[in-house]
């Protein structure tokens, strides 16, 4: 791979920053000063140093984003701001993408990675990965709704959903609930409540595949997954 990409992906700045470092003869490959960003390096075999400090190559990036409403879960959009626009260049260089989608108005946990295999495991319908949401509902959610969701409800297109867990946190005309689903049909939760005559007015994802949204993460910000979180996801690959 290109030397400038490796240095940039390791978190040492943008490609432009790396160009300056190269010009200033700060970067060596196998103890030889290299000034050309397109110089090809083998991350597994070559020793790359910046100011005598070894740069460890990272291939994959795993991020947890506290998605705000109003941005779309896509890498590019002609009209709207995307979740990728919320990242710094240090992360953008990895070309991360969203693991599944949240609606534009949905908030909460969104995982971003450039690890295609992991993204596939987390979104494959066969894997039935659990996703838990907090929702505010216009209408009174009842024990009958809990039973209906447990059996699966029929959506507007005739699709019968898989069993979903529903917990009433606050009952009454404006109910609050926690719902866990194992699939990801388009607008699934909104359509499930529509099927029982109610309307979702607020939706926030709390967890996915065992990763819980870090509530210390202010809305609109992100952090890298911890080693522990990453290894818990790795087990899904097996
Ligand atoms: N279900 C929805 O209706 N919307 C989301 O964003 C996620 C799940």
JSON list of N, CA, C and O in Angstrom, two decimals, residues 5 13 44 48 50 56 63 73 95 115 117 148 152 154 157 171 173 188 196 204 209-210 212 233:
[
{"chain": "A", "resi": 5, "resn": "UNK", "atom": "N", "xyz": [-0.81, 6.70, 2.75]},
{"chain": "A", "resi": 5, "resn": "UNK", "atom": "CA", "xyz": [-2.06, 6.14, 3.25]},
{"chain": "A", "resi": 5, "resn": "UNK", "atom": "C", "xyz": [-1.82, 5.45, 4.60]},
{"chain": "A", "resi": 5, "resn": "UNK", "atom": "O", "xyz": [-2.60, 5.60, 5.54]},
{"chain": "A", "resi": 13, "resn": "UNK", "atom": "N", "xyz": [-2.47, 12.23, 10.81]},
{"chain": "A", "resi": 13, "resn": "UNK", "atom": "CA", "xyz": [-2.88, 13.42, 10.05]},
{"chain": "A", "resi": 13, "resn": "UNK", "atom": "C", "xyz": [-3.38, 13.08, 8.67]},
{"chain": "A", "resi": 13, "resn": "UNK", "atom": "O", "xyz": [-3.43, 11.90, 8.28]},
{"chain": "A", "resi": 44, "resn": "UNK", "atom": "N", "xyz": [3.07, -5.62, 6.63]},
{"chain": "A", "resi": 44, "resn": "UNK", "atom": "CA", "xyz": [3.43, -6.79, 7.44]},
{"chain": "A", "resi": 44, "resn": "UNK", "atom": "C", "xyz": [4.94, -6.95, 7.56]},
{"chain": "A", "resi": 44, "resn": "UNK", "atom": "O", "xyz": [5.42, -7.58, 8.50]},
{"chain": "A", "resi": 48, "resn": "UNK", "atom": "N", "xyz": [8.06, 1.19, 9.32]},
{"chain": "A", "resi": 48, "resn": "UNK", "atom": "CA", "xyz": [7.86, 2.60, 8.99]},
{"chain": "A", "resi": 48, "resn": "UNK", "atom": "C", "xyz": [8.00, 3.41, 10.28]},
{"chain": "A", "resi": 48, "resn": "UNK", "atom": "O", "xyz": [7.41, 3.07, 11.30]},
{"chain": "A", "resi": 50, "resn": "UNK", "atom": "N", "xyz": [8.17, 7.46, 12.08]},
{"chain": "A", "resi": 50, "resn": "UNK", "atom": "CA", "xyz": [8.03, 8.91, 12.02]},
{"chain": "A", "resi": 50, "resn": "UNK", "atom": "C", "xyz": [8.86, 9.46, 13.17]},
{"chain": "A", "resi": 50, "resn": "UNK", "atom": "O", "xyz": [8.60, 9.11, 14.33]},
{"chain": "A", "resi": 56, "resn": "UNK", "atom": "N", "xyz": [2.50, 1.88, 13.80]},
{"chain": "A", "resi": 56, "resn": "UNK", "atom": "CA", "xyz": [1.81, 0.59, 13.67]},
{"chain": "A", "resi": 56, "resn": "UNK", "atom": "C", "xyz": [0.62, 0.73, 12.75]},
{"chain": "A", "resi": 56, "resn": "UNK", "atom": "O", "xyz": [-0.21, 1.62, 12.93]},
{"chain": "A", "resi": 63, "resn": "UNK", "atom": "N", "xyz": [-15.99, 2.12, 14.85]},
{"chain": "A", "resi": 63, "resn": "UNK", "atom": "CA", "xyz": [-16.46, 3.31, 15.55]},
{"chain": "A", "resi": 63, "resn": "UNK", "atom": "C", "xyz": [-17.88, 3.14, 16.06]},
{"chain": "A", "resi": 63, "resn": "UNK", "atom": "O", "xyz": [-18.71, 2.47, 15.44]},
{"chain": "A", "resi": 73, "resn": "UNK", "atom": "N", "xyz": [-27.85, 7.91, 7.29]},
{"chain": "A", "resi": 73, "resn": "UNK", "atom": "CA", "xyz": [-26.89, 6.81, 7.47]},
{"chain": "A", "resi": 73, "resn": "UNK", "atom": "C", "xyz": [-26.41, 6.34, 6.10]},
{"chain": "A", "resi": 73, "resn": "UNK", "atom": "O", "xyz": [-26.83, 5.29, 5.61]},
{"chain": "A", "resi": 95, "resn": "UNK", "atom": "N", "xyz": [-12.16, 5.08, 5.06]},
{"chain": "A", "resi": 95, "resn": "UNK", "atom": "CA", "xyz": [-13.36, 4.82, 4.25]},
{"chain": "A", "resi": 95, "resn": "UNK", "atom": "C", "xyz": [-14.39, 3.97, 4.99]},
{"chain": "A", "resi": 95, "resn": "UNK", "atom": "O", "xyz": [-14.83, 2.93, 4.48]},
{"chain": "A", "resi": 115, "resn": "UNK", "atom": "N", "xyz": [-14.60, -2.87, 7.90]},
{"chain": "A", "resi": 115, "resn": "UNK", "atom": "CA", "xyz": [-14.45, -4.32, 7.94]},
{"chain": "A", "resi": 115, "resn": "UNK", "atom": "C", "xyz": [-15.73, -4.94, 7.37]},
{"chain": "A", "resi": 115, "resn": "UNK", "atom": "O", "xyz": [-16.73, -5.12, 8.07]},
{"chain": "A", "resi": 117, "resn": "UNK", "atom": "N", "xyz": [-16.46, -7.91, 6.37]},
{"chain": "A", "resi": 117, "resn": "UNK", "atom": "CA", "xyz": [-16.88, -9.21, 6.88]},
{"chain": "A", "resi": 117, "resn": "UNK", "atom": "C", "xyz": [-17.72, -9.03, 8.16]},
{"chain": "A", "resi": 117, "resn": "UNK", "atom": "O", "xyz": [-18.79, -9.63, 8.31]},
{"chain": "A", "resi": 148, "resn": "UNK", "atom": "N", "xyz": [-48.73, -9.57, 20.78]},
{"chain": "A", "resi": 148, "resn": "UNK", "atom": "CA", "xyz": [-48.69, -9.48, 19.30]},
{"chain": "A", "resi": 148, "resn": "UNK", "atom": "C", "xyz": [-47.25, -9.45, 18.82]},
{"chain": "A", "resi": 148, "resn": "UNK", "atom": "O", "xyz": [-46.88, -10.17, 17.88]},
{"chain": "A", "resi": 152, "resn": "UNK", "atom": "N", "xyz": [-45.16, -11.89, 16.43]},
{"chain": "A", "resi": 152, "resn": "UNK", "atom": "CA", "xyz": [-44.83, -11.31, 15.12]},
{"chain": "A", "resi": 152, "resn": "UNK", "atom": "C", "xyz": [-46.07, -10.63, 14.57]},
{"chain": "A", "resi": 152, "resn": "UNK", "atom": "O", "xyz": [-47.17, -11.20, 14.66]},
{"chain": "A", "resi": 154, "resn": "UNK", "atom": "N", "xyz": [-48.05, -8.45, 11.33]},
{"chain": "A", "resi": 154, "resn": "UNK", "atom": "CA", "xyz": [-48.05, -8.38, 9.87]},
{"chain": "A", "resi": 154, "resn": "UNK", "atom": "C", "xyz": [-47.94, -6.91, 9.45]},
{"chain": "A", "resi": 154, "resn": "UNK", "atom": "O", "xyz": [-48.76, -6.08, 9.83]},
{"chain": "A", "resi": 157, "resn": "UNK", "atom": "N", "xyz": [-46.96, -4.44, 4.06]},
{"chain": "A", "resi": 157, "resn": "UNK", "atom": "CA", "xyz": [-46.71, -5.16, 2.79]},
{"chain": "A", "resi": 157, "resn": "UNK", "atom": "C", "xyz": [-46.97, -6.65, 2.92]},
{"chain": "A", "resi": 157, "resn": "UNK", "atom": "O", "xyz": [-46.60, -7.44, 2.05]},
{"chain": "A", "resi": 171, "resn": "UNK", "atom": "N", "xyz": [-46.68, 3.72, 30.80]},
{"chain": "A", "resi": 171, "resn": "UNK", "atom": "CA", "xyz": [-47.93, 3.44, 30.08]},
{"chain": "A", "resi": 171, "resn": "UNK", "atom": "C", "xyz": [-48.78, 4.71, 30.00]},
{"chain": "A", "resi": 171, "resn": "UNK", "atom": "O", "xyz": [-48.45, 5.72, 30.62]},
{"chain": "A", "resi": 173, "resn": "UNK", "atom": "N", "xyz": [-51.45, 7.34, 27.42]},
{"chain": "A", "resi": 173, "resn": "UNK", "atom": "CA", "xyz": [-51.69, 7.85, 26.06]},
{"chain": "A", "resi": 173, "resn": "UNK", "atom": "C", "xyz": [-50.36, 8.12, 25.31]},
{"chain": "A", "resi": 173, "resn": "UNK", "atom": "O", "xyz": [-50.26, 7.92, 24.12]},
{"chain": "A", "resi": 188, "resn": "UNK", "atom": "N", "xyz": [-38.77, -0.65, 10.17]},
{"chain": "A", "resi": 188, "resn": "UNK", "atom": "CA", "xyz": [-39.43, -1.79, 10.83]},
{"chain": "A", "resi": 188, "resn": "UNK", "atom": "C", "xyz": [-40.22, -1.44, 12.09]},
{"chain": "A", "resi": 188, "resn": "UNK", "atom": "O", "xyz": [-41.37, -1.83, 12.23]},
{"chain": "A", "resi": 196, "resn": "UNK", "atom": "N", "xyz": [-50.25, -2.08, 14.86]},
{"chain": "A", "resi": 196, "resn": "UNK", "atom": "CA", "xyz": [-51.14, -2.20, 16.03]},
{"chain": "A", "resi": 196, "resn": "UNK", "atom": "C", "xyz": [-51.83, -0.86, 16.32]},
{"chain": "A", "resi": 196, "resn": "UNK", "atom": "O", "xyz": [-52.26, -0.60, 17.45]},
{"chain": "A", "resi": 204, "resn": "UNK", "atom": "N", "xyz": [-34.78, 5.76, 19.37]},
{"chain": "A", "resi": 204, "resn": "UNK", "atom": "CA", "xyz": [-33.34, 5.81, 19.65]},
{"chain": "A", "resi": 204, "resn": "UNK", "atom": "C", "xyz": [-32.81, 4.40, 19.81]},
{"chain": "A", "resi": 204, "resn": "UNK", "atom": "O", "xyz": [-33.34, 3.63, 20.61]},
{"chain": "A", "resi": 209, "resn": "UNK", "atom": "N", "xyz": [-26.04, -6.11, 18.69]},
{"chain": "A", "resi": 209, "resn": "UNK", "atom": "CA", "xyz": [-25.05, -7.20, 18.75]},
{"chain": "A", "resi": 209, "resn": "UNK", "atom": "C", "xyz": [-24.20, -7.18, 20.00]},
{"chain": "A", "resi": 209, "resn": "UNK", "atom": "O", "xyz": [-23.00, -7.47, 19.93]},
{"chain": "A", "resi": 210, "resn": "UNK", "atom": "N", "xyz": [-24.78, -6.79, 21.12]},
{"chain": "A", "resi": 210, "resn": "UNK", "atom": "CA", "xyz": [-24.03, -6.80, 22.39]},
{"chain": "A", "resi": 210, "resn": "UNK", "atom": "C", "xyz": [-23.25, -5.52, 22.64]},
{"chain": "A", "resi": 210, "resn": "UNK", "atom": "O", "xyz": [-22.63, -5.37, 23.70]},
{"chain": "A", "resi": 212, "resn": "UNK", "atom": "N", "xyz": [-23.39, -1.64, 23.50]},
{"chain": "A", "resi": 212, "resn": "UNK", "atom": "CA", "xyz": [-24.35, -0.68, 24.04]},
{"chain": "A", "resi": 212, "resn": "UNK", "atom": "C", "xyz": [-23.85, 0.74, 23.82]},
{"chain": "A", "resi": 212, "resn": "UNK", "atom": "O", "xyz": [-22.66, 1.01, 24.00]},
{"chain": "A", "resi": 233, "resn": "UNK", "atom": "N", "xyz": [-17.33, -8.41, 19.23]},
{"chain": "A", "resi": 233, "resn": "UNK", "atom": "CA", "xyz": [-17.88, -8.48, 17.88]},
{"chain": "A", "resi": 233, "resn": "UNK", "atom": "C", "xyz": [-17.19, -9.55, 17.05]},
{"chain": "A", "resi": 233, "resn": "UNK", "atom": "O", "xyz": [-17.81, -10.20, 16.20]}
]
